[in-house]
Coordinates of C-alpha atoms and ligand atoms in Angstrom, one line a residue:
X1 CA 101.2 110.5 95.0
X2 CA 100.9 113.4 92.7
X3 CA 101.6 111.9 89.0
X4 CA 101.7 115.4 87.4
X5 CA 104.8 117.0 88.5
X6 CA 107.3 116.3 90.8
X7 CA 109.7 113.7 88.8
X8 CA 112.9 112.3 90.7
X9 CA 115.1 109.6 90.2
X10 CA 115.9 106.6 92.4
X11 CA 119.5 106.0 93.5
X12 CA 120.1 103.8 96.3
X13 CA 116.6 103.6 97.8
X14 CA 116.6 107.5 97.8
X15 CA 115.0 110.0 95.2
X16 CA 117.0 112.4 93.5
X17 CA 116.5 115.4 92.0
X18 CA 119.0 116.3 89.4
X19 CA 121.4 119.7 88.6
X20 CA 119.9 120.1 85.4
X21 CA 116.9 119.2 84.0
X22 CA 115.5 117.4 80.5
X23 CA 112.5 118.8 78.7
X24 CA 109.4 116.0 78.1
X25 CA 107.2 117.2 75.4
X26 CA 103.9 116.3 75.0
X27 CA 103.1 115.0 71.5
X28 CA 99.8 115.8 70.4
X29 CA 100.7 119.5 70.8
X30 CA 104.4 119.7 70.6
X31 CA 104.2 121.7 74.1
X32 CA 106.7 121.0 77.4
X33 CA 104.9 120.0 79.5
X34 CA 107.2 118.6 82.2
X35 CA 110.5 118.4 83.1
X36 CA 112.9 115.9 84.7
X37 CA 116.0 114.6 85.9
X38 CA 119.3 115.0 84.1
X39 CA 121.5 112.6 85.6
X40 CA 125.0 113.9 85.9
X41 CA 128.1 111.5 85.9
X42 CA 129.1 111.8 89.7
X43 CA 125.3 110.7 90.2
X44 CA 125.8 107.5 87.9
X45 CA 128.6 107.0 89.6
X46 CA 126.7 106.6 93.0
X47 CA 124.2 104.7 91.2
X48 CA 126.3 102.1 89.8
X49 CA 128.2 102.0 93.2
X50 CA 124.9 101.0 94.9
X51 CA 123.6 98.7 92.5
X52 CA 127.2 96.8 92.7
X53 CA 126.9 97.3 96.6
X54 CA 123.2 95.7 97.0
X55 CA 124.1 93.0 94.7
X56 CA 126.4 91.1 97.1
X57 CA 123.1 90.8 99.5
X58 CA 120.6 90.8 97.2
X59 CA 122.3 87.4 95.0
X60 CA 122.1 86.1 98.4
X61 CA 118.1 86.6 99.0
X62 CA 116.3 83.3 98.6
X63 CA 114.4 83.4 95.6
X64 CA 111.1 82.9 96.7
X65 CA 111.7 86.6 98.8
X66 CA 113.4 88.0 95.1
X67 CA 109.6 86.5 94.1
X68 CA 108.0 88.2 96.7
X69 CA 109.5 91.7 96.0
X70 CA 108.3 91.6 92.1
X71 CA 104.4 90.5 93.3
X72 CA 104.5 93.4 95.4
X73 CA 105.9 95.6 92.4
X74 CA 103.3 94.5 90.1
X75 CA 100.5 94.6 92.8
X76 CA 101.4 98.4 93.2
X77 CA 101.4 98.9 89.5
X78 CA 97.9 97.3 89.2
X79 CA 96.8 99.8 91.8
X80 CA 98.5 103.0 90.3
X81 CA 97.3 101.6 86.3
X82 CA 94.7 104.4 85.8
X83 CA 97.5 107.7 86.8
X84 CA 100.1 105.8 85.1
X85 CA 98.1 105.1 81.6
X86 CA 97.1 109.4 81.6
X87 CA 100.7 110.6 82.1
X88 CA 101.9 107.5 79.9
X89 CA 99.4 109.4 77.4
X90 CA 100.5 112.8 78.0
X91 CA 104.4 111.7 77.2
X92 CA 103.9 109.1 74.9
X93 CA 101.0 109.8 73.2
X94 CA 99.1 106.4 72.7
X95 CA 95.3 106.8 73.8
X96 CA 94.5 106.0 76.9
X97 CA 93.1 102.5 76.3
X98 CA 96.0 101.4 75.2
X99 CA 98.4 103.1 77.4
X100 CA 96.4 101.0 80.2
X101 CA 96.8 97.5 78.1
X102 CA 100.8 98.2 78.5
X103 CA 100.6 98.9 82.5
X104 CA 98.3 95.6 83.0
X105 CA 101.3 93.7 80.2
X106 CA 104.2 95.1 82.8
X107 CA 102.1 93.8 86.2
X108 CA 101.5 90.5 83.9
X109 CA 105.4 90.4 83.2
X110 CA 106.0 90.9 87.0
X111 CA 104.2 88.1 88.1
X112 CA 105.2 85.9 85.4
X113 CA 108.6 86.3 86.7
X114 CA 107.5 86.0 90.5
X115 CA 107.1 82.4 89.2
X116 CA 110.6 81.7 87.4
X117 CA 112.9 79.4 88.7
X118 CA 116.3 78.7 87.1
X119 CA 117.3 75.2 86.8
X120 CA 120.0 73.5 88.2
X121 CA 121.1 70.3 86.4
X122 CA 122.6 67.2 88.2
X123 CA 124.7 66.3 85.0
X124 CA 126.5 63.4 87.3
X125 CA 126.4 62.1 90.4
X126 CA 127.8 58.5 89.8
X127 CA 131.1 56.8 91.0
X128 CA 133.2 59.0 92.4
X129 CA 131.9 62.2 91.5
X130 CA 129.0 64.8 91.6
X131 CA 128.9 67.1 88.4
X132 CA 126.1 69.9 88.9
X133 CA 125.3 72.8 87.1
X134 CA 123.2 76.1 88.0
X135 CA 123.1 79.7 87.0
X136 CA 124.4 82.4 89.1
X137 CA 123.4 86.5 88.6
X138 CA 126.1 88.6 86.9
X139 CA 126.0 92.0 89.2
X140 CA 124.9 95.3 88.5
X141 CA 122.5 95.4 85.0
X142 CA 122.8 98.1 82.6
X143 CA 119.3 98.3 81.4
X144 CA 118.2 101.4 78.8
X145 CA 115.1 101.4 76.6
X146 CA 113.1 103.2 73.9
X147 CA 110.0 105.6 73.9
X148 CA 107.8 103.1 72.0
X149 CA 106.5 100.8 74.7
X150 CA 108.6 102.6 77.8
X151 CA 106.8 100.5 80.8
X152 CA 106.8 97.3 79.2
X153 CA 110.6 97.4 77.3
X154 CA 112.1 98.9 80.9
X155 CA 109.5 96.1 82.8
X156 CA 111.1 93.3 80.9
X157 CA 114.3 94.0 82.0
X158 CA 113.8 95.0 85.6
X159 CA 111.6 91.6 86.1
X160 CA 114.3 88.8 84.9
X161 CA 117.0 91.0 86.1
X162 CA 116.3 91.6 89.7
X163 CA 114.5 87.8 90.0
X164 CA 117.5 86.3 88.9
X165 CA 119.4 88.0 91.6
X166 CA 121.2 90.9 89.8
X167 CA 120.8 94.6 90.6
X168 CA 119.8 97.2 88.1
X169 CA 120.1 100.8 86.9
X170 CA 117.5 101.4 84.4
X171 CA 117.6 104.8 81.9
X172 CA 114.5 105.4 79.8
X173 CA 114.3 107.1 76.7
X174 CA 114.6 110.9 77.3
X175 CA 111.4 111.1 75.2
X176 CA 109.6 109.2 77.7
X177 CA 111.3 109.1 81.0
X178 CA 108.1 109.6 83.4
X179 CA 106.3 106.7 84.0
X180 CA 109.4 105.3 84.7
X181 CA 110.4 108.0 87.5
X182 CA 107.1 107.5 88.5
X183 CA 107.5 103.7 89.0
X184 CA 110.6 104.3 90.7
X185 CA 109.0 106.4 93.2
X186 CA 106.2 103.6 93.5
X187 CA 108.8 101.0 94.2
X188 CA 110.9 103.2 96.4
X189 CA 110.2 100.4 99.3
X190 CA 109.4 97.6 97.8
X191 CA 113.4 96.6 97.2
X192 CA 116.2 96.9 99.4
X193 CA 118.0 100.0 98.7
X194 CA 120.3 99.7 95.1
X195 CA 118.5 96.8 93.8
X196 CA 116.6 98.7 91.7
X197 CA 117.8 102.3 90.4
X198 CA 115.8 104.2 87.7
X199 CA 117.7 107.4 86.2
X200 CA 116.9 109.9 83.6
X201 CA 119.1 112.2 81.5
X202 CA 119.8 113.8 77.7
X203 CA 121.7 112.4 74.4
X204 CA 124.9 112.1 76.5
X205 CA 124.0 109.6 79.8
X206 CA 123.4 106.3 77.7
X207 CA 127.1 106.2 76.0
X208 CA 127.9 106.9 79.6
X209 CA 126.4 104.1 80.8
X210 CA 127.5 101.4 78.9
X211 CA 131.1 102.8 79.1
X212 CA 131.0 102.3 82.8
X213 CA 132.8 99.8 83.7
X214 CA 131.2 98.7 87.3
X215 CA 128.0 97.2 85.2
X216 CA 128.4 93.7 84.8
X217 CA 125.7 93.3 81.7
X218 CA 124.1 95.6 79.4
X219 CA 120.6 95.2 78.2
X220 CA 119.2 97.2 75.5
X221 CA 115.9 97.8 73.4
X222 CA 116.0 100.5 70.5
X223 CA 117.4 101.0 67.0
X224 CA 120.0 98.2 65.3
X225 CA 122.2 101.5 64.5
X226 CA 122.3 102.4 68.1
X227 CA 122.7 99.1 69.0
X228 CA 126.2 98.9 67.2
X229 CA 127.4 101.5 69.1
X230 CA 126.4 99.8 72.4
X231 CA 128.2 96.7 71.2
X232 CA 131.5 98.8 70.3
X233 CA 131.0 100.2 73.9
X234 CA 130.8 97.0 75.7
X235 CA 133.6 95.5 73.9
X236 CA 136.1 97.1 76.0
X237 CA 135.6 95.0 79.4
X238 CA 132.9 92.3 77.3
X239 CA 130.0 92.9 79.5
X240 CA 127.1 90.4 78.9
X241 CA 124.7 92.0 76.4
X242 CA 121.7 91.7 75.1
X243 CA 120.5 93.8 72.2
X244 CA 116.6 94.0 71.1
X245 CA 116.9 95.8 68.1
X246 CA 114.7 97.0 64.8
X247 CA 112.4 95.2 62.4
X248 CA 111.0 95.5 58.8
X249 CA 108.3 92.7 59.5
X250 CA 106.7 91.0 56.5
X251 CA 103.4 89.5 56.6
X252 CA 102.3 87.1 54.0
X253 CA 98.3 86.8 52.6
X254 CA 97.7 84.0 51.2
X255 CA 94.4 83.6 48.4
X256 CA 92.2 81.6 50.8
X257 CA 92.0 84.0 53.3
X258 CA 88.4 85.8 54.4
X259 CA 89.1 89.3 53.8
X260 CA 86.3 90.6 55.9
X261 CA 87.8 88.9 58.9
X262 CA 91.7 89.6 58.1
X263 CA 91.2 93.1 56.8
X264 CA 90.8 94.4 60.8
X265 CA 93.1 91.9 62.1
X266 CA 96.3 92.7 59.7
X267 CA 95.1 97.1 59.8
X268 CA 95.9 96.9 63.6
X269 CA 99.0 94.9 63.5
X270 CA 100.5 97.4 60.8
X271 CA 98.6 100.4 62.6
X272 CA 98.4 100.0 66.4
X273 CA 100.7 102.6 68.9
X274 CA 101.0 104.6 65.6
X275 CA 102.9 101.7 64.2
X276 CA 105.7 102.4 66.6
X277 CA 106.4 98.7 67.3
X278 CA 109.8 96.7 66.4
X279 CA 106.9 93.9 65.4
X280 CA 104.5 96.1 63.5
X281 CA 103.8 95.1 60.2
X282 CA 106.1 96.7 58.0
X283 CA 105.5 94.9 54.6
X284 CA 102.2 93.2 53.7
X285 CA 102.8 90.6 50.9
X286 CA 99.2 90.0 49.0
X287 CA 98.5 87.1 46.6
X288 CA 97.8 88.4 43.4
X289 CA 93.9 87.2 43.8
X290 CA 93.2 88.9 46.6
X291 CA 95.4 92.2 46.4
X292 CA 92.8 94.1 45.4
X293 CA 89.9 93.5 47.4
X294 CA 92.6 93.3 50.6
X295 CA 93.3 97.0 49.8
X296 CA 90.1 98.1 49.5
X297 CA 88.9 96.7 52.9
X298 CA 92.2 98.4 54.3
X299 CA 91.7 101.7 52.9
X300 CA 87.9 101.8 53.8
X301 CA 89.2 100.9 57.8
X302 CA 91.5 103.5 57.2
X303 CA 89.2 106.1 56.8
X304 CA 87.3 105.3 60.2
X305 CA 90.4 106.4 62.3
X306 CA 89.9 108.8 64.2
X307 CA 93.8 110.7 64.5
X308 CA 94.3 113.0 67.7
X309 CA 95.3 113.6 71.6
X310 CA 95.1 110.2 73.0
X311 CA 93.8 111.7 76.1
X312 CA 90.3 112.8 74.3
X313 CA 87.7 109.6 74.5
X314 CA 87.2 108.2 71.1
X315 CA 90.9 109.0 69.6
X316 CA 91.5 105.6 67.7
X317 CA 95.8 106.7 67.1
X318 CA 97.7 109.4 68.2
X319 CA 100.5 111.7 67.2
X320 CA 104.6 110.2 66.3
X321 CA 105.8 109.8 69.9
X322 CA 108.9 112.8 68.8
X323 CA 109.6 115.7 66.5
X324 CA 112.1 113.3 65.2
X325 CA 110.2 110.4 64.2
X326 CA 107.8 112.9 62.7
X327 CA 110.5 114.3 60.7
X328 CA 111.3 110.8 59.5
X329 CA 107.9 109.1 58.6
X330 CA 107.0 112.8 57.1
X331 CA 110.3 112.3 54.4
X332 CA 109.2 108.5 54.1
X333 CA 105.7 109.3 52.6
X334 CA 107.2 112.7 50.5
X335 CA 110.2 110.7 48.7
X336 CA 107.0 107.7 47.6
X337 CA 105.2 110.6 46.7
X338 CA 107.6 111.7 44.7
X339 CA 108.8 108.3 43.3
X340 CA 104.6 108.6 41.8
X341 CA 103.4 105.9 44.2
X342 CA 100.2 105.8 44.9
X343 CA 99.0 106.7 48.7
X344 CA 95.9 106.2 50.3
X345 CA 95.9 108.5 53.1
X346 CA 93.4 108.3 55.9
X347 CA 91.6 111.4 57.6
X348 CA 94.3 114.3 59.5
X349 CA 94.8 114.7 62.7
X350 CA 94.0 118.2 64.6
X351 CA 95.6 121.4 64.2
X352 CA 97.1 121.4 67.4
X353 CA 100.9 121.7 66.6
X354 CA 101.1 117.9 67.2
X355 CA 103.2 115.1 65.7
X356 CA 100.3 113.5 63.6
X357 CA 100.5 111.7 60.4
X358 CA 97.7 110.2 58.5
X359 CA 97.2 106.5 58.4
X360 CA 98.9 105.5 54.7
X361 CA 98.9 103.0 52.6
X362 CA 101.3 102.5 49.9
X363 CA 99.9 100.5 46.7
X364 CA 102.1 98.4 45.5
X365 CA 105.9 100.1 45.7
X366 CA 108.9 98.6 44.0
X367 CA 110.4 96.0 46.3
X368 CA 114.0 98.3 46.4
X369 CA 111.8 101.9 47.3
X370 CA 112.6 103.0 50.3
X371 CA 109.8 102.3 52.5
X372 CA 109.7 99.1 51.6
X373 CA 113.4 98.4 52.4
X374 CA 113.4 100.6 55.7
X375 CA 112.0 100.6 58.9
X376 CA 109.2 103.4 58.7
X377 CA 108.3 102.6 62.2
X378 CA 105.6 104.9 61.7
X379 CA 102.0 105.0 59.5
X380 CA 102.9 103.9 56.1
X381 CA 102.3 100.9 55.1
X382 CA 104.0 99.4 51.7
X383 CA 101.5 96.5 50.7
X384 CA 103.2 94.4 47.2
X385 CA 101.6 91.8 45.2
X386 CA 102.7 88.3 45.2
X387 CA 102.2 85.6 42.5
X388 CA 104.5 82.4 43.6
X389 CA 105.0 81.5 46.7
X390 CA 109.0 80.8 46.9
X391 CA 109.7 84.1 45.6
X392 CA 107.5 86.2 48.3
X393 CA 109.4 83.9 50.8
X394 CA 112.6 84.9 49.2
X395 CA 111.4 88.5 49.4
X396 CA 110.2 88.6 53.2
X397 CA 113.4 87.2 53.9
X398 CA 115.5 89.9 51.8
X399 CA 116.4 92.1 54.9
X400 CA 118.9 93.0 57.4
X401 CA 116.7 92.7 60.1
X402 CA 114.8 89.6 61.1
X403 CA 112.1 90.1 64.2
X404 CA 108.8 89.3 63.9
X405 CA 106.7 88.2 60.7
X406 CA 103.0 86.8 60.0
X407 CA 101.3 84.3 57.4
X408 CA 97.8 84.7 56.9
X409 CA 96.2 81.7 55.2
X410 CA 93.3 78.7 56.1
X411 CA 95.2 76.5 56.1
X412 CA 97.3 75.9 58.9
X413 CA 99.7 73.1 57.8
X414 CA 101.1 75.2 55.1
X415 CA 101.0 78.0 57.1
X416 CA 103.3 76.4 59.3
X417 CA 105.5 75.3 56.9
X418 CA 105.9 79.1 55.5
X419 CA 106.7 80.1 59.0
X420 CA 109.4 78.0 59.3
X421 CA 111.1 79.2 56.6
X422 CA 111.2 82.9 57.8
X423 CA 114.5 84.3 58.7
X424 CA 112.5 85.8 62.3
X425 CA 112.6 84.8 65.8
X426 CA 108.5 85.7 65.8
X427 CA 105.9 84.7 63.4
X428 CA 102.1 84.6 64.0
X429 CA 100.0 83.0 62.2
X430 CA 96.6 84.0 61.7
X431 CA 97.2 87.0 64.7
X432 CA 99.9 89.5 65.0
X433 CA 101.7 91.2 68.1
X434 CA 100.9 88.8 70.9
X435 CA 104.0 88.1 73.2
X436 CA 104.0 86.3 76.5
X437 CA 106.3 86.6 79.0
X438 CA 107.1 82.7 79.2
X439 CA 107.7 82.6 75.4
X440 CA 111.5 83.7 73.9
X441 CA 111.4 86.9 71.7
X442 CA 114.7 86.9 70.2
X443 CA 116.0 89.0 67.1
X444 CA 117.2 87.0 63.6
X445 CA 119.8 89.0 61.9
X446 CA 120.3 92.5 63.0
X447 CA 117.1 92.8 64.9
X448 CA 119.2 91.4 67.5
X449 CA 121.7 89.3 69.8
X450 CA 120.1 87.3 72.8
X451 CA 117.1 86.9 74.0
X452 CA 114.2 88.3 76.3
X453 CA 111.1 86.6 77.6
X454 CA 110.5 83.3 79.1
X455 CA 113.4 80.9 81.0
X456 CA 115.8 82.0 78.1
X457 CA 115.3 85.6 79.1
X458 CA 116.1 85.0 82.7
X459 CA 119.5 83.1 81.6
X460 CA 120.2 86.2 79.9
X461 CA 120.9 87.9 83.7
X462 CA 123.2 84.6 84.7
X463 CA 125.8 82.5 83.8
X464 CA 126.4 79.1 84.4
X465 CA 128.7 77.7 87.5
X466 CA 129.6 74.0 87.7
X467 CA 130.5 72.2 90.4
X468 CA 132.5 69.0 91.0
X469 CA 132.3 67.3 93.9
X470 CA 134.3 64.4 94.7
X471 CA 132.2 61.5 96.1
Ligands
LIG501 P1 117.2 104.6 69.9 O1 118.2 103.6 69.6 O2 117.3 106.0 69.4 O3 117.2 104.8 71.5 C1 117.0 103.8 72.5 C2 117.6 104.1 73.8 O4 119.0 104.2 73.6 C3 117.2 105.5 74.3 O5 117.0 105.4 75.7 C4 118.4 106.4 74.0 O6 118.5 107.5 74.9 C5 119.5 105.4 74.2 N1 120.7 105.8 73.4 C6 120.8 106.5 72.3 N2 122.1 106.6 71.9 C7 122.8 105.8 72.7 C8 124.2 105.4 72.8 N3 125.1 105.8 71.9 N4 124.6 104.5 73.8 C9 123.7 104.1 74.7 N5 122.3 104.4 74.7 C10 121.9 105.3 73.7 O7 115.8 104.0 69.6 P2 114.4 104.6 69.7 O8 114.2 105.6 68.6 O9 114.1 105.1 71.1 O10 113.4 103.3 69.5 C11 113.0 102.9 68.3 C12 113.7 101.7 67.8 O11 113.7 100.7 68.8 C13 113.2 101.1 66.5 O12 114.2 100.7 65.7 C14 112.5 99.8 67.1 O13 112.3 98.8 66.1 C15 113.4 99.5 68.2 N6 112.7 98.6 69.1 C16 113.0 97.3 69.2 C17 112.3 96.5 70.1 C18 112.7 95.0 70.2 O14 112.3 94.4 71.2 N7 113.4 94.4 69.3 C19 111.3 97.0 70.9 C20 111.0 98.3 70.7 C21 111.7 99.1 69.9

């Protein structure tokens, strides 16, 4: 298969080419590269149509077949990971490296769910009657996702969805539609035709989708702001939904840490993918003690990145996935700059015409400035001092959004018991971004309403059905 051009869409086991046509950019140089797809409503329409179609034999499929489908999918995955992790480059922009840690997370996520089995529960079966509960799929699955982690956020709906016997019709970001179309046209065998459809298209073919009213669930990763709108939209016929949404995660460092060994640790949770993850570090809380010496290690690691194409060997981060973004971060840093922060900026990336931005720290901000109280989701990172530690819980918690956080400390037992006072589905503790796809990642707050990962996750595609049977 030829991974550098040639982008279709799957609809009903076939690949389509679209009308019209989106621009992908590539973001280290701010240069079109490729184009694809731009799915026009008569095509959704044939999309949805065979989704709903293929779910009435497809719900039917024993499971251990469903199974059998996704170890296929993630075996062909495993064998395409190298051509998949240069074009994720070229569209996303995350060196290469890492772009082949999110392939191997998707075939991971694949199996994982190859091995899921709902449970059924015997709630009676006494005198006279039999009382048993199990979960059934809901029917066609809206699924659209961001340009942060396109694979993996699209992979962790297709997985649960398709195992627990529903259909699908997946939209990636417009950003970053190609590895998708690309998996599509991997998996083009592997399901019977309108299990799994994967379509591309502008601004206008999301509201499109959840407005449709054949889908029986929407699933959604990306911004809490668009993620009202999608709850407005499925209002209307109450579809299912589930919402994985922003994050302004706060990490705490407590005084008995060993800087040398955090410093790394906590620079790559903030830093990592650019910082574009919904469970970045957003805020790093420092005990007063240790502030310092924490932001001199950080600065010093800073100044060892290498920014650039992700595609050259060495290139530690790459560019802001979108002109967008870009724009945003680029305002961020200019209104603490103006405020008289102080930044400490690492090296600049190339002079390519790409969407790069420095590695920056911000030392010490005002809790109310606004990187502190938004979601950069981008290279700045706001690190405050702390003194007591009730008041920096009070001030981790004092946010709309409630995702992910981390505590950093020796000891363990209190640790702990910070963690459990965070207002976040997530919190690590001595570590930062690991996930695992038989562990619930759920939003607090406005980072979200449901769940993915794990059994939870796969409940998420069903809904009970009880049966009583007289004895
Ligand atoms: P976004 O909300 O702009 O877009 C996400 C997706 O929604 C894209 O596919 C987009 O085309 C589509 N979309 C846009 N408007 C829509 C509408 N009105 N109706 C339906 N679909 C629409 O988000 P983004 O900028 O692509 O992603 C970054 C955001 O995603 C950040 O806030 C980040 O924290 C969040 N995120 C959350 C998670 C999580 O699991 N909680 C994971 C990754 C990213």
């Amino acid at each position: 298969m030829n991974f550098e051009t040639g982008y279709s869409m799957l609809i009903d086991g076939a690949l389509a080419t679209g009308d019209a046509q989106i621009e992908v950019i590539n973001p280290a140089n701010g240069q079109i590269f490729a184009t694809a797809p731009d799915c026009s409503p008569e095509q959704l329409d044939i999309a949805v149509a065979a989704a709903r179609r293929a779910f009435r034999t497809w719900r039917a499929v024993p499971i251990g077949e469903r199974h059998a489908c996704l170890r296929k999918a993630g075996d062909i995955l495993e064998a395409n990971a190298e051509q998949l992790a240069r074009l994720f480059t070229r569209e996303q922009g995350r060196p290469t490296d890492g772009a082949l840690s999110e392939i191997g997370i998707a075939v991971a996520w694949l199996r994982a769910y190859a091995a899921m089995i709902p449970p059924t529960h015997v709630i009676d079966n006494g005198d006279g009657q039999r009382v048993e509960t199990s979960y059934v799929p809901l029917g066609a699955v809206c699924a659209i996702s961001p340009w942060n982690f396109p694979v993996n956020l699209s992979i962790w709906k297709i997985a649960p969805a398709l195992a627990a016997g529903n259909t699908i019709v997946l939209k990636p970001s417009p950003f970053t539609p190609l590895c998708m179309l690309k998996i599509g046209e991997l998996l083009k065998d592997v399901f019977p035709a309108g299990v799994l459809n994967i379509i591309s298209g502008g601004d206008a073919l999301g509201p499109l989708m959840t407005a449709h009213p054949g889908f029986a669930k929407i699933s959604f990763t990306g911004s809490t702001a668009t993620g009202r709108r999608v709850m407005e939209s499925a209002a209307k016929d109450l579809k299912r939904l589930t919402l994985e949404l922003g994050g302004n995660d706060a990490a705490i460092v407590m005084p008995d840490v060993d800087l040398d060994d955090v410093a790394q640790k906590i620079f790559f949770g903030a830093f990592f993918n650019s910082a574009q993850i919904c469970v970045a570090t957003k805020r790093l809380y420092v005990h007063d003690s240790i502030y310092d010496g924490l932001r001199d290690r950080l600065a010093a690691i800073a100044q060892t990145v290498k920014l650039g194409d992700g595609s050259e060997q060495g290139t530690n981060l790459g560019p802001m996935q979108n002109r967008r973004q870009f724009e945003r971060v680029s305002a961020l840093i200019e209104d603490a700059r103006d405020a008289g922060l102080t930044l400490v900026e690492g090296p600049t990336g190339p002079d390519t015409g790409g969407y790069f931005i420095p590695v920056t720290i911000i030392d010490n901000p005002p809790e109310d400035s606004a990187v502190v109280q938004e979601e950069a989701f981008g290279p700045v990172l706001p690190m405050m001092r702390f003194h007591d530690l009730d008041e920096v819980i009070d001030r981790a918690n004092a946010s709309e959004y409630g995702l992910a956080g981390a505590v950093w400390s020796k000891d363990i037992d209190q640790a702990v018991a910070v963690a459990r006072r965070l207002e976040t589905g997530t919190v690590w503790i001595n570590q930062n971004l690991v996930l695992r796809p038989d562990t619930p990642f759920a939003g607090h707050k406005q980072s979200g309403i449901g769940v993915e990962n794990g059994m939870d996750g796969m409940l998420e595609y069903m809904v009970p059905q009880s049966i009583y049977v007289p004895l």
